[in-house]
Short mmCIF file of C-alpha atoms in Angstrom, two decimals:
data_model
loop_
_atom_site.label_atom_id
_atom_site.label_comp_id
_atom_site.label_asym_id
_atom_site.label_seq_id
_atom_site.Cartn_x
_atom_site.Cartn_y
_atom_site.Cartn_z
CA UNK A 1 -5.13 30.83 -43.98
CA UNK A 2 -5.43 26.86 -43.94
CA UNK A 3 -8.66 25.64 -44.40
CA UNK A 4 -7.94 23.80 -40.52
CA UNK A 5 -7.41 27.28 -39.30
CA UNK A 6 -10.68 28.80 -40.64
CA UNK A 7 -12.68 25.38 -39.30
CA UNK A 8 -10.74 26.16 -35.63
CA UNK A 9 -12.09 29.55 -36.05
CA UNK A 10 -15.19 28.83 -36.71
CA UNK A 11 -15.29 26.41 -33.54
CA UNK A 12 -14.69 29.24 -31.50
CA UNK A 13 -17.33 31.54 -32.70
CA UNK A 14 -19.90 28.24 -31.72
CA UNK A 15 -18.26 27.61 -28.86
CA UNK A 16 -18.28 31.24 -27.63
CA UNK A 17 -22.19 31.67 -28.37
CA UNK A 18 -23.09 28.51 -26.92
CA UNK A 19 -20.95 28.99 -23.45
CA UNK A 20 -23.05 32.34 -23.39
CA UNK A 21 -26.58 30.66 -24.33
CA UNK A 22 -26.60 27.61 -22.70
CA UNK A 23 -28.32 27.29 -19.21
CA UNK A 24 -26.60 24.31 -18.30
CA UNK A 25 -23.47 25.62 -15.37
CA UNK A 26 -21.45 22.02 -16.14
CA UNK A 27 -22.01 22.33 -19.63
CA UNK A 28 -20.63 26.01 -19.97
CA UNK A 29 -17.85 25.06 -18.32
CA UNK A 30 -17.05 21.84 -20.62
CA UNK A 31 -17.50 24.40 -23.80
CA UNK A 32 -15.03 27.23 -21.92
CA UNK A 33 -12.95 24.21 -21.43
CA UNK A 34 -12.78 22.97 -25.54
CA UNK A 35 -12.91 26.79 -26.35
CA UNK A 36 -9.54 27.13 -24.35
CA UNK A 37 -7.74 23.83 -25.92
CA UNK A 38 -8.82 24.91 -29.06
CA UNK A 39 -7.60 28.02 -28.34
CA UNK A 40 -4.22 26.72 -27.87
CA UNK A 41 -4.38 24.51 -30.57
CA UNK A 42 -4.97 27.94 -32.93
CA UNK A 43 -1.98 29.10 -31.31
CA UNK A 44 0.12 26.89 -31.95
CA UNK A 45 -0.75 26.93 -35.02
CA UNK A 46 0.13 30.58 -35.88
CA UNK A 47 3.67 29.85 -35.00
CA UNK A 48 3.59 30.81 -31.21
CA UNK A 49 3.96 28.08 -29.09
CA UNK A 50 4.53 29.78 -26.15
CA UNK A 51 1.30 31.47 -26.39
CA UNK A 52 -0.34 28.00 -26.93
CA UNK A 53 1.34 26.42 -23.71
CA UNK A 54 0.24 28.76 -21.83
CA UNK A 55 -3.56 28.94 -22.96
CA UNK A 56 -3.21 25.07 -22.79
CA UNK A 57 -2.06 25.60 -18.90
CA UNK A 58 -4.05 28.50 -17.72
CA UNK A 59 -6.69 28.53 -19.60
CA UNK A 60 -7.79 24.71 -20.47
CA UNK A 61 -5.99 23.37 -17.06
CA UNK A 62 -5.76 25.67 -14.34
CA UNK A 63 -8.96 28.01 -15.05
CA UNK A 64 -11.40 24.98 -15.89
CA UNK A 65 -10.45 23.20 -12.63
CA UNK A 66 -11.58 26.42 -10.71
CA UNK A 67 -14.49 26.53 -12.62
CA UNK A 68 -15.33 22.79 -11.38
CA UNK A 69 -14.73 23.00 -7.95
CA UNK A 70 -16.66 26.02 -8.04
CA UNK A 71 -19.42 24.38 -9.45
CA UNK A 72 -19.00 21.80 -6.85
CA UNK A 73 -19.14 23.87 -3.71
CA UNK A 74 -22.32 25.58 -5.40
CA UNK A 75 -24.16 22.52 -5.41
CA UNK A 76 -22.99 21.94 -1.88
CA UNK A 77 -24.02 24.92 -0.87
CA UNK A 78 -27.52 24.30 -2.09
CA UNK A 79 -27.77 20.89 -1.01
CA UNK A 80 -27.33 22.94 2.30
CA UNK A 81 -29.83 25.48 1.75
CA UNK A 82 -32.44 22.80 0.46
CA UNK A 83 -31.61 20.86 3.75
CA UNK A 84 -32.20 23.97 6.31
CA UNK A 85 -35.58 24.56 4.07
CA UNK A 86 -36.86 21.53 4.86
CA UNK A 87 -35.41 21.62 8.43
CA UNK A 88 -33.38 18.67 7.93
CA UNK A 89 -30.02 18.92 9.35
CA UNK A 90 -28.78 15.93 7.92
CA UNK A 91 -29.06 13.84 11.33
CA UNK A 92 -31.23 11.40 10.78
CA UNK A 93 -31.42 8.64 13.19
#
């Protein structure tokens, strides 16, 4: 093992522990997001490209967008809640 591969290793171990202890929704998702490209990276790596695409494309592209819009509609959906709390409906004249 290449000294790169043990360092990408190691990033992933971090990375997995901090996704899991940090409070922060946005940042989570940002780590998940390196954790995945790394991931790929790794694969790639170990001779198995195909393997690496597709982390690259699922998991770095496809599953981090989710996870953003997600977030999004969450603090919509708040911003909602907050608004019927206060019992403004957003028409303000």
């Amino acid at each position: 093992m290449t000294l790169i591969e043990v360092l990408l290793l190691a990033f992933l171990v971090v990375a997995a522990i901090t996704v899991c202890a940090t409070k922060h929704l946005l940042a989570s998702v940002i780590i998940f997001a390196s954790y995945s490209v790394v991931m790929s990276i790794l694969w790639i790596l170990l001779a198995s490209p195909d393997l690496g695409i597709t982390e690259a494309a699922v998991g770095a592209g496809i599953t981090s967008i989710l996870l953003f819009v997600v977030l999004k509609r969450i603090r919509v959906m708040e911003d909602e809640e907050k608004g019927k709390d206060t019992g403004n409906n957003g028409d303000e004249d």
